[in-house]
XYZ file of C-alpha atoms in Angstrom:
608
model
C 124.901 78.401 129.843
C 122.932 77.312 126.859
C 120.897 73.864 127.512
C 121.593 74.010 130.983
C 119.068 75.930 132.449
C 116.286 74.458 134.837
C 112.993 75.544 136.347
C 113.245 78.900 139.213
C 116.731 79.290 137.284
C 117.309 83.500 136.046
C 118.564 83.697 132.887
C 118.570 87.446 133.271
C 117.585 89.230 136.003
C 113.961 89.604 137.236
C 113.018 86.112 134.545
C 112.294 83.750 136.617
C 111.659 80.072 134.550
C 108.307 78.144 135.434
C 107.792 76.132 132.813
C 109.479 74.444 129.694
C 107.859 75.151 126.329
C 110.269 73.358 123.998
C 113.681 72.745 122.214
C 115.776 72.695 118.901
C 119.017 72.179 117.840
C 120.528 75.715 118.933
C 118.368 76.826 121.533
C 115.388 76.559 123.971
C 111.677 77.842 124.581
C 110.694 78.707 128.435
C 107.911 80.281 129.845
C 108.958 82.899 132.478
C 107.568 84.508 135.672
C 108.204 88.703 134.417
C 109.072 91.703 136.729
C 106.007 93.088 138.340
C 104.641 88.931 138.047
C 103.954 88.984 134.653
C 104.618 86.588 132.480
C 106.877 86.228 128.880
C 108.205 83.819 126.910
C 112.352 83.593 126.751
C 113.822 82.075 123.609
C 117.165 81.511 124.932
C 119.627 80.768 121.550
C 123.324 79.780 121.361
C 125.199 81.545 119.331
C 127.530 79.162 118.453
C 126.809 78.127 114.694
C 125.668 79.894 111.958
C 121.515 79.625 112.555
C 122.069 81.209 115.825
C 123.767 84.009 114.155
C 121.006 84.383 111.634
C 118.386 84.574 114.230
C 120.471 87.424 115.727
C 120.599 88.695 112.893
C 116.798 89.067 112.663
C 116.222 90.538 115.871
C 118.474 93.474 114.875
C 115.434 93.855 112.072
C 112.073 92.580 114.461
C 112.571 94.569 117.418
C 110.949 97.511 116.913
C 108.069 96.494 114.832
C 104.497 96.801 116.539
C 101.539 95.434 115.483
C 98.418 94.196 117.330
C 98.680 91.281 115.694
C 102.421 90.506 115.671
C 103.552 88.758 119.217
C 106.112 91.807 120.716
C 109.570 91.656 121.621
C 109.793 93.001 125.047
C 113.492 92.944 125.532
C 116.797 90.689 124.804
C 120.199 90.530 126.344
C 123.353 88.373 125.124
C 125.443 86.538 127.560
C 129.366 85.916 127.744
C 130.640 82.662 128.197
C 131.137 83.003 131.557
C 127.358 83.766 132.103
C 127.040 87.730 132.671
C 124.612 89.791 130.628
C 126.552 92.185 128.643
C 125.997 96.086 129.031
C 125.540 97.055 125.565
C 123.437 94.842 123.451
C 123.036 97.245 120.835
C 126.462 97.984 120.134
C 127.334 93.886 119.783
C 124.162 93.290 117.836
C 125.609 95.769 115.454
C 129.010 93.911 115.575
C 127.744 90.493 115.286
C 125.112 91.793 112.088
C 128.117 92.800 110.450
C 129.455 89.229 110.722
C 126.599 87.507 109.272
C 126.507 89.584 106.560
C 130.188 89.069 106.008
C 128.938 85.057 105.751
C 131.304 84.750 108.952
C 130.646 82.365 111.343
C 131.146 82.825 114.984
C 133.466 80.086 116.814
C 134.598 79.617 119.746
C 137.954 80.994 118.382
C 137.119 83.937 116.917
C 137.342 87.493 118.105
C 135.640 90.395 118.183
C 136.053 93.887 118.368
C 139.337 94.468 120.540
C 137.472 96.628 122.643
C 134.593 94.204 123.559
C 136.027 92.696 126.653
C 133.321 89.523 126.587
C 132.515 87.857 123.488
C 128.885 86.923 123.393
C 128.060 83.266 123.298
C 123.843 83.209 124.072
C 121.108 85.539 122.831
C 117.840 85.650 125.248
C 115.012 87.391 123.724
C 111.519 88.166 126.254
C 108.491 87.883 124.070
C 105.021 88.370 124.409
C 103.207 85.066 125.840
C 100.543 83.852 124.104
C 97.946 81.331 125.494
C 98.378 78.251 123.427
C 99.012 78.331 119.398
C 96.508 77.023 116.277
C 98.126 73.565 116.595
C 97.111 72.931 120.015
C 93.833 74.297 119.494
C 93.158 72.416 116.505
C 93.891 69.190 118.873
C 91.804 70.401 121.821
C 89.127 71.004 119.095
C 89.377 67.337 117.200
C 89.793 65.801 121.317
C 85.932 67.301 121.377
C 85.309 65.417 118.312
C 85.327 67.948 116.416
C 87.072 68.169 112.448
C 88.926 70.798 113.161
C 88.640 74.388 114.819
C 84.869 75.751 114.421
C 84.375 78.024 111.078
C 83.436 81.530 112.745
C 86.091 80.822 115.635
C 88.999 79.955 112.696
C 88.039 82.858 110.396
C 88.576 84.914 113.080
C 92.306 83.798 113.476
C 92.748 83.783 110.139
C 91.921 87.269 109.386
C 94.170 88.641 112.539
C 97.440 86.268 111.108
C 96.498 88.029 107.209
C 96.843 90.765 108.873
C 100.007 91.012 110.328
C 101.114 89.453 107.189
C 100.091 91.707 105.376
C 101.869 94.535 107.504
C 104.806 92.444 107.132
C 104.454 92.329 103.471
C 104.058 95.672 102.862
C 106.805 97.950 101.654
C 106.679 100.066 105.067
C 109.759 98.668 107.288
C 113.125 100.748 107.381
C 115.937 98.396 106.799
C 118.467 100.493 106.277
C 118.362 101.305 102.607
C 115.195 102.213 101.813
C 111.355 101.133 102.633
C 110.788 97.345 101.897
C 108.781 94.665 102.388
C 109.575 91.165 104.205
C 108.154 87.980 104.568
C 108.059 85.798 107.703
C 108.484 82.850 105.597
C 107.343 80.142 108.066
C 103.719 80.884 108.791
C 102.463 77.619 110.292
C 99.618 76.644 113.254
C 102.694 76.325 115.108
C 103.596 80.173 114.357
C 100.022 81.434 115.193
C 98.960 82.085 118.778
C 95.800 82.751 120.627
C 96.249 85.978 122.948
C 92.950 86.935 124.376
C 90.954 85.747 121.593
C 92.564 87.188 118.859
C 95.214 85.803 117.277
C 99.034 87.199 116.999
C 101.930 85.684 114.446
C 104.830 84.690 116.345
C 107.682 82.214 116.145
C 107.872 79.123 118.355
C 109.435 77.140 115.121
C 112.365 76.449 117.460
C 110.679 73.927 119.868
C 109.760 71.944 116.458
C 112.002 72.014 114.492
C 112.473 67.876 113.449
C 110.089 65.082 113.300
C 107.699 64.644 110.588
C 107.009 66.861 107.322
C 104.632 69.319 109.315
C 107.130 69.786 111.517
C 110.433 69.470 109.616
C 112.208 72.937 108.980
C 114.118 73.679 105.953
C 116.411 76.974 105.351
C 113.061 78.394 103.121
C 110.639 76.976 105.866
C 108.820 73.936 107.242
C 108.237 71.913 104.557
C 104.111 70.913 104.652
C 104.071 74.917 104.706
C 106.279 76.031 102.394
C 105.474 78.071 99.184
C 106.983 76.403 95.700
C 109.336 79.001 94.810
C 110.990 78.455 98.002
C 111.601 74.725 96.814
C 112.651 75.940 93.221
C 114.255 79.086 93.699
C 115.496 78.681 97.255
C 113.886 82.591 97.837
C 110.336 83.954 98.700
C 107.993 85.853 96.881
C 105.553 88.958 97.986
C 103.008 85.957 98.123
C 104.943 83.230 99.579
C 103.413 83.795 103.371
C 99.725 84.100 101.553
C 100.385 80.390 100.485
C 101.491 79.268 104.273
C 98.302 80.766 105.477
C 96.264 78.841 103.347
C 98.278 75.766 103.593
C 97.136 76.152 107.669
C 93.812 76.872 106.977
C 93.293 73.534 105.390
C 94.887 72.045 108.034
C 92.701 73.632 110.597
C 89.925 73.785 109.058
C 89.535 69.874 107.954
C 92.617 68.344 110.976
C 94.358 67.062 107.384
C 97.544 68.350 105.407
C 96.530 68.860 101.817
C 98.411 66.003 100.655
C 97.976 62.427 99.774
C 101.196 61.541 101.413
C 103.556 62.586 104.508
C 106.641 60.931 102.790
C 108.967 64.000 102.386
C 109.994 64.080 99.088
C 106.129 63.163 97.803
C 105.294 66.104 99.544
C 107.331 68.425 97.618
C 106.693 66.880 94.577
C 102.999 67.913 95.169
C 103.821 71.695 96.362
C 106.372 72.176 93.418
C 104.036 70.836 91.050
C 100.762 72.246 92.047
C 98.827 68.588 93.307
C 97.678 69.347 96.895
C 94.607 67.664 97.934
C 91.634 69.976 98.652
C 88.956 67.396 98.131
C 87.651 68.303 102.033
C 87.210 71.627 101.648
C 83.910 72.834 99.793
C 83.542 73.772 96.367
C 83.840 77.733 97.331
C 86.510 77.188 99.502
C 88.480 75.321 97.427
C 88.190 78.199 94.667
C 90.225 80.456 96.929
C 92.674 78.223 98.451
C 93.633 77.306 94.546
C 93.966 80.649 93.403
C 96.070 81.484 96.915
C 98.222 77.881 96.276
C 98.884 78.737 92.466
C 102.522 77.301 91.643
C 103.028 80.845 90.059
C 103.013 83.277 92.790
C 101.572 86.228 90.072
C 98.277 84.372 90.119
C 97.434 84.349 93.882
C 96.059 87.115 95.420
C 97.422 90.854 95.536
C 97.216 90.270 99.589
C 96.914 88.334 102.483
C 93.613 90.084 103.471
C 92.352 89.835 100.281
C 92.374 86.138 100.226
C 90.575 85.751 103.583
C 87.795 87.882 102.958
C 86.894 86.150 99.971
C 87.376 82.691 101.967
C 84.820 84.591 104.463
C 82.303 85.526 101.488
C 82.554 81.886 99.633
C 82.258 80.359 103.117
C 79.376 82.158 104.113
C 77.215 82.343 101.157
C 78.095 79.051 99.987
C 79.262 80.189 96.326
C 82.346 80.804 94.668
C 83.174 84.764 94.948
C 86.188 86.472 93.567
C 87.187 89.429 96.677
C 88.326 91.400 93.823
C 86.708 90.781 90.193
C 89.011 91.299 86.884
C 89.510 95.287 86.029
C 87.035 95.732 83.330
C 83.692 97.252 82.843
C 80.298 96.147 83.047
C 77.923 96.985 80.083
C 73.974 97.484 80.214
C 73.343 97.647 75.999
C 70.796 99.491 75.125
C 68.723 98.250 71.875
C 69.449 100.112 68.254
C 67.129 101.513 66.932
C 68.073 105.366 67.638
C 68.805 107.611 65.127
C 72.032 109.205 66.589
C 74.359 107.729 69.140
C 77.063 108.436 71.296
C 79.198 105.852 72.754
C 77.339 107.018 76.000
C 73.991 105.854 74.406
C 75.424 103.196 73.111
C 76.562 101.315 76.188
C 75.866 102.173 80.168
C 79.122 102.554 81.231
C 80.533 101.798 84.815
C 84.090 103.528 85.818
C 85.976 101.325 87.981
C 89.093 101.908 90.312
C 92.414 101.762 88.303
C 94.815 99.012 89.570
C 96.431 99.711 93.203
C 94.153 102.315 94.108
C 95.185 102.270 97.855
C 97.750 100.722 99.076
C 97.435 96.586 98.365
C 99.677 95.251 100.917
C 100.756 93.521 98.118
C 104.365 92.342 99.964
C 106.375 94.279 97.260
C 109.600 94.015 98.590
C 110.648 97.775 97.854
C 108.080 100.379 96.149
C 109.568 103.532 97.417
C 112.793 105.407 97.292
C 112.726 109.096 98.579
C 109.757 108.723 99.523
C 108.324 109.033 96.306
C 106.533 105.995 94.987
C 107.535 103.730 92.007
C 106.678 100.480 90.493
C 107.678 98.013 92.858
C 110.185 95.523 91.168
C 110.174 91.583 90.009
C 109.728 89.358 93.332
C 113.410 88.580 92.318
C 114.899 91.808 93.357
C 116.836 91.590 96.666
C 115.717 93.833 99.584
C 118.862 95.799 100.547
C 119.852 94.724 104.079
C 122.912 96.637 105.736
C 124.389 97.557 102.943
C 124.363 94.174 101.077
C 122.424 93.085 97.949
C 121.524 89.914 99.476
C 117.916 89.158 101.176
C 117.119 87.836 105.078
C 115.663 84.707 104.468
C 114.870 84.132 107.826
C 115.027 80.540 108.934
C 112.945 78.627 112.002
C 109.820 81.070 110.883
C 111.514 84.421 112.344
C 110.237 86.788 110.050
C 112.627 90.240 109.744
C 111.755 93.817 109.948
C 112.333 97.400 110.327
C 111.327 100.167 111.989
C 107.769 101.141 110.759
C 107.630 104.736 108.781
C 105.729 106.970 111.711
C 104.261 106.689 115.192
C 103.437 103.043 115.936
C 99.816 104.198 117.042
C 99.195 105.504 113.750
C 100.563 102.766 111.562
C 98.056 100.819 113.666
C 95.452 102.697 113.473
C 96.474 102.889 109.583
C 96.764 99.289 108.938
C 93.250 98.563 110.809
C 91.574 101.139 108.566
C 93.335 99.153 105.387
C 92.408 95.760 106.673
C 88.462 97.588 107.079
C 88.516 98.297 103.762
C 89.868 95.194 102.260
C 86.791 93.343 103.941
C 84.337 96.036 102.906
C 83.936 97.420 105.720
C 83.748 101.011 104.560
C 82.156 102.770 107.629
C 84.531 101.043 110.283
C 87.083 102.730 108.102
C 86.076 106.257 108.210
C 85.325 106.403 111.481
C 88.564 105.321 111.912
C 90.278 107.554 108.963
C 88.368 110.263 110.190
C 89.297 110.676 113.765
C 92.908 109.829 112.690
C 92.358 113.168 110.313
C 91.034 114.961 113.156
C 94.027 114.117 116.060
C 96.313 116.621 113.978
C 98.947 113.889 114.792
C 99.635 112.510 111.122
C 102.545 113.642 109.085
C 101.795 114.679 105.644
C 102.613 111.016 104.607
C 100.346 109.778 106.873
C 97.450 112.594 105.857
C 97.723 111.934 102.230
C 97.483 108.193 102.665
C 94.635 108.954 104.959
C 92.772 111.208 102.331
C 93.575 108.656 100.086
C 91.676 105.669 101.701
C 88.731 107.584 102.845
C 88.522 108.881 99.418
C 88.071 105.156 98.170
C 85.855 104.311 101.194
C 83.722 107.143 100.070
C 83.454 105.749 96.127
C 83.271 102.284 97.163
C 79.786 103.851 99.052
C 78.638 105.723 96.032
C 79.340 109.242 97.872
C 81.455 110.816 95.195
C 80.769 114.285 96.345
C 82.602 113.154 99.637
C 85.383 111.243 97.705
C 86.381 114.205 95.275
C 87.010 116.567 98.083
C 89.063 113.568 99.887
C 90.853 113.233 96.163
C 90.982 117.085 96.773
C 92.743 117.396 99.862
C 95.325 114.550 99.003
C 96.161 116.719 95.616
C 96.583 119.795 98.218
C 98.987 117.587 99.819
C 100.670 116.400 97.008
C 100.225 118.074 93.601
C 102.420 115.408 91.953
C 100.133 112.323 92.818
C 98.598 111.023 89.889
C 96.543 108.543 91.831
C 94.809 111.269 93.294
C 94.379 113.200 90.486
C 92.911 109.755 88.830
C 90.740 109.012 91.421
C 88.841 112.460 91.709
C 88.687 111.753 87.954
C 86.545 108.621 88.292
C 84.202 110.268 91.375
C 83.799 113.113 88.462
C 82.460 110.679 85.824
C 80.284 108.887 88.477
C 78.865 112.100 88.842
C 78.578 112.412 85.040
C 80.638 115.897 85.058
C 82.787 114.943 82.050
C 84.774 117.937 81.576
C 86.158 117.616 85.531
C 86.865 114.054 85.017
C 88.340 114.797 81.546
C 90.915 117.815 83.401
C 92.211 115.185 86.117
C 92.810 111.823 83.673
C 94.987 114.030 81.840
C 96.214 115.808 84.703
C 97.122 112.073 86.246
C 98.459 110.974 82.286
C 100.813 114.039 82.630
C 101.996 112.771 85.820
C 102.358 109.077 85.350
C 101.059 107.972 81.704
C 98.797 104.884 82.497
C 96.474 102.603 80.472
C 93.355 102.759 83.294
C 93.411 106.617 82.583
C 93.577 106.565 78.963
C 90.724 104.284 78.994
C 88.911 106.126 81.390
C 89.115 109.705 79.884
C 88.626 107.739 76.265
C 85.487 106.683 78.169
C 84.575 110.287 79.317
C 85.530 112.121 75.637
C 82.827 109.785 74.410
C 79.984 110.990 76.614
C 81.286 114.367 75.903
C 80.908 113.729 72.615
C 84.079 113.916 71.846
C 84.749 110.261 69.484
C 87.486 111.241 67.503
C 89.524 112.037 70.924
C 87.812 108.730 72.628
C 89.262 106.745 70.106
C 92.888 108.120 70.364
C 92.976 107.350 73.932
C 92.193 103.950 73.465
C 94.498 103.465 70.742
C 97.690 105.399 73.173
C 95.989 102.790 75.615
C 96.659 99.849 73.198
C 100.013 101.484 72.357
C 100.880 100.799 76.268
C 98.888 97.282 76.686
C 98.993 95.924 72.965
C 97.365 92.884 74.961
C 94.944 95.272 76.770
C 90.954 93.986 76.424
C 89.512 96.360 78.189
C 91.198 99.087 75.701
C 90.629 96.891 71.972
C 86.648 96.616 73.384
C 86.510 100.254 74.376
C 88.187 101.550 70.954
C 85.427 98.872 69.464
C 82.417 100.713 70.587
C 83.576 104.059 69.389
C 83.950 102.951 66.281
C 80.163 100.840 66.190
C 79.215 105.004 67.717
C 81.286 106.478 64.921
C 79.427 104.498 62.066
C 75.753 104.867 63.451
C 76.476 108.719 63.783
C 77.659 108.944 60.007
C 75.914 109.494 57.024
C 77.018 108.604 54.502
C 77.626 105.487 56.838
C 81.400 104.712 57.562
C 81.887 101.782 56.347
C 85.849 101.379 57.635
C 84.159 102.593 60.882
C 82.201 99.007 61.005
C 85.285 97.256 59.773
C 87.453 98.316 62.452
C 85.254 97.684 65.127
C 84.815 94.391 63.941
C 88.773 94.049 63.506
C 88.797 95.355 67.463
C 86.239 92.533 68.981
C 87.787 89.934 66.830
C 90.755 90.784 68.987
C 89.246 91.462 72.396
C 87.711 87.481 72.034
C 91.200 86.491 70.994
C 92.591 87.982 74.280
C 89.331 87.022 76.130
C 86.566 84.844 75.153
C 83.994 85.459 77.860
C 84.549 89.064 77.779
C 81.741 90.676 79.755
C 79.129 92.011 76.837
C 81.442 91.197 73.432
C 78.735 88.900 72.372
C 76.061 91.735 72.424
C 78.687 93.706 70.969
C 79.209 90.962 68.038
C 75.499 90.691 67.460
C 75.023 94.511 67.125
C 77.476 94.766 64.639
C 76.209 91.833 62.380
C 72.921 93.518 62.763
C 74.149 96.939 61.520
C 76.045 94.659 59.047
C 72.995 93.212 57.545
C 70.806 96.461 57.352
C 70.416 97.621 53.760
């Protein structure tokens, strides 16, 4: 019975207990001898209160997720009161799930489904074992004298936890209405284990759950963890684990919590108003953990991944990088003096990747219905969980799930070539991508996303040859898919073959009307020498952004073209261009190249 169990007892058959790893208030952590003599770790909860319940609950979601990175669930059983395992555990998960999500709670009282002879009182799940979590490294590392764990070693762990967060986040997991994305919602050392050198997310919350503020749990998490809008809003955002991963960083990194104070409710006055204390972290470091701690969860970064690698790159050269820069162009001016110009001649343009080229892992929390993509919705928007409008917010870190969207190998195999690319690691990737490709084993889901990302591997390594016929094949696969037809688009006008690029932005604007692409085939009209049609795109661009800089600056330089190019000079030409900067440095100051722009206009300006 629950609490009563003792070392060599079997709380199912062939689990033998050999060691005690911890307990909370509905349950216990033990560390079993397997069949075959390997070993697991049993959870073993009661089900007699409503967190019990909830953590059943989540099973019925976790248990067939895989990821290398993600510590398995190997099997679970529920128990009558009398002690036996019962013979279907599917059928009263299914049950029970229908009872949480009624808000029911179970009691000893209560019955279930007439024709369920037992009524299940304990829940025993077998989980992968892992060697010993962040926590107790961190303490074996500071016993050595040490700060905290070594750099390398903790980048390392950090890149293997942002990416099963990451997977978690992303809107891949079947749960029951639809793909969607959830979040673990207590990512903590604690959470984090070491398994052959790598590093797997887990949940062992339940053998800390009281004591201090690190390891105090609250219904949105533990609280020296826990995101803001958890605090505020009581529900997580797609970057609410991102901001537990770098609250643990910290930690591990320096052996301090980023706060001046462990009294409880001083803590939370420093999460929920932005005041943690990064003062031991270096300058570059603490220009990611900011941007990944912002109060507002829009302002941290687009994914999990995304944050370490640019903690890798600050860390390792010692200066503050941004992983991902802001979506506009660079400009090499040329001087004036030239008789004629074109907006080409006029500025050296560099195409960049519209927004969300491949997949983000952003943690939308649904972005496809059908199977056909949309814009995912407002972090508020409840992920549809059997049948019901209301989200899992899973409590004692147990993160829910689904069932992924394809063959577990290939999700894998997938997600690695994702996390590849996130870090730059472009030729990892399409080894990967292409040996996926080459297996035959993908469905056409899985091939178009492949194409897709090898595509953007290709760009990112200036082979745009390579990436248009990846572009190509995706199109084959999909006709409809604007980002492909977007992408080949920008490989085109790397390539400088404007009437291509010119056929797929508007093939892509037919498809899905988008500001990127009006820029972009604004950008290629102009080097086709095409102003007149430049400059409407950029103004249909402004129509969609009115607050667009990238699209005011663009439309800015075709008109500076358009009044070089005419004679007698166009003098409203000037006037508007003026009219477009003044705006671009309303919406952006330090716009890259406006103040060459400025200067070139006051110097056409001032010519007689």
């Amino acid at each position: 019975m629950p609490g009563q169990y003792k070392l060599s007892d079997e709380p199912v058959p062939g689990y033998r207990l050999s060691e005690f790893l911890g307990r909370g208030g509905f349950g216990e952590v033990w560390k079993a001898t397997a069949p075959g003599g390997t070993e697991a770790a049993l959870k073993i909860i009661s089900l007699s209160g409503k967190q019990g319940l909830k953590e059943f609950q989540a099973l019925g979601l976790v248990k067939r997720i895989r990821h290398p990175n993600l510590v398995p669930i190997v099997a679970y059983w529920l128990k009558d009161q009398a002690g036996n395992v019962l013979d279907d555990a599917e059928a009263d998960l299914d049950q029970l799930r229908k009872l949480v999500s009624s808000s029911t709670t179970l009691k000893g009282t209560m019955m279930l489904d007439p024709k369920m002879q037992a009524r299940p009182v304990e829940l025993i799940i077998a989980m992968g074992l892992g060697e010993q979590d962040l926590y107790a490294r961190l303490e074996e590392c500071q016993r050595d004298g040490l700060e905290g764990i070594p750099q390398k070693e903790l980048l390392g762990y950090m890149e293997d936890a942002a990416r099963a967060i990451d997977y978690l986040n992303s809107p891949r997991h079947n749960l029951g209405a639809g793909l969607a994305a959830v979040q673990h919602c207590d990512i903590k050392p604690f959470n984090i284990m070491i398994v052959g050198g790598a590093a797997q997310v887990c949940d062992f919350g339940l053998a800390r759950m009281l004591g201090d503020v690190r390891k105090t749990a609250t219904a949105a998490g533990t609280i020296a963890y826990v995101a803001p809008e958890c605090l505020t809003k009581n529900e997580p955002s797609s970057a609410t684990d991102q901001y537990s991963l770098a609250v643990t960083y910290v930690e591990l990194k320096t052996g301090k919590l980023p706060y001046d104070s462990e009294i409880y409710t001083e803590v939370v006055n420093a999460i929920v108003e932005g005041k943690l204390d990064l003062s031991m972290l270096s300058e570059a470091e603490r220009s990611v953990i900011e941007r990944a701690t912002a109060v507002d969860p829009a302002e941290r970064y687009r994914s999990t991944v995304e944050m370490i690698g640019d903690l890798r790159r600050s860390v390792e050269s010692g200066t503050i990088a941004a992983a991902r820069p802001p979506r506009r162009r660079s400009r090499a001016w040329l001087p004036l003096g030239f008789a004629v110009f074109s907006l080409g001649a006029l500025a050296g343009w560099y195409f960049w990747p519209p927004a969300e080229t491949v997949d983000p892992g952003n943690g939308s929390k649904v972005v496809a219905e059908n199977g056909k993509e949309k814009e995912p919705p407002d972090d508020t928007d409840p992920v549809p969980v059997d049948g019901t409008t209301t989200d899992v917010k899973p409590e004692d870190g147990q993160g829910t799930t689904g069932e992924t969207t394809g063959e577990p190998d290939v999700q894998v195999e997938l997600e690695k070539a994702r996390f590849d690319f996130d870090l730059m690691r472009y030729d990892e990737a399409i080894l990967l991508l292409h040996d996926l490709l080459l297996e035959g084993e993908l469905n056409e889901e899985e091939r178009l996303e492949a194409y897709l990302l090898r595509g953007e591997c290709y760009f990112k390594k200036e082979l745009y040859d390579e990436a248009a016929s990846d572009f190509t094949q995706a199109i084959g696969l999909d006709d409809r898919n604007a980002r492909a037809y977007s992408r080949r688009g920008a490989a085109h006008s790397r390539d400088e073959e404007w009437v291509k690029a010119i056929r797929d932005f508007t093939e892509a604007l037919k498809i899905d009307p988008q500001e990127v692409d009006y820029i972009n085939r604004g950008i290629a009209y102009d080097f086709n020498g095409e102003p007149d049609k430049a400059i409407k795109d950029f103004t249909d661009a402004i129509t969609q952004n009115p607050n667009s800089a990238d699209a005011f600056f663009s439309r800015g330089l075709s008109y500076l073209a358009k009044y070089i190019n005419s004679d007698p000079k166009d003098e409203s030409a000037l006037a508007q261009a003026n009219k477009d900067f003044d705006k671009v440095e309303q919406l952006d100051p330090k716009y890259p190249g406006l103040e060459k722009a400025r200067a070139d206009a006051a110097s056409l300006m001032a010519q007689p």
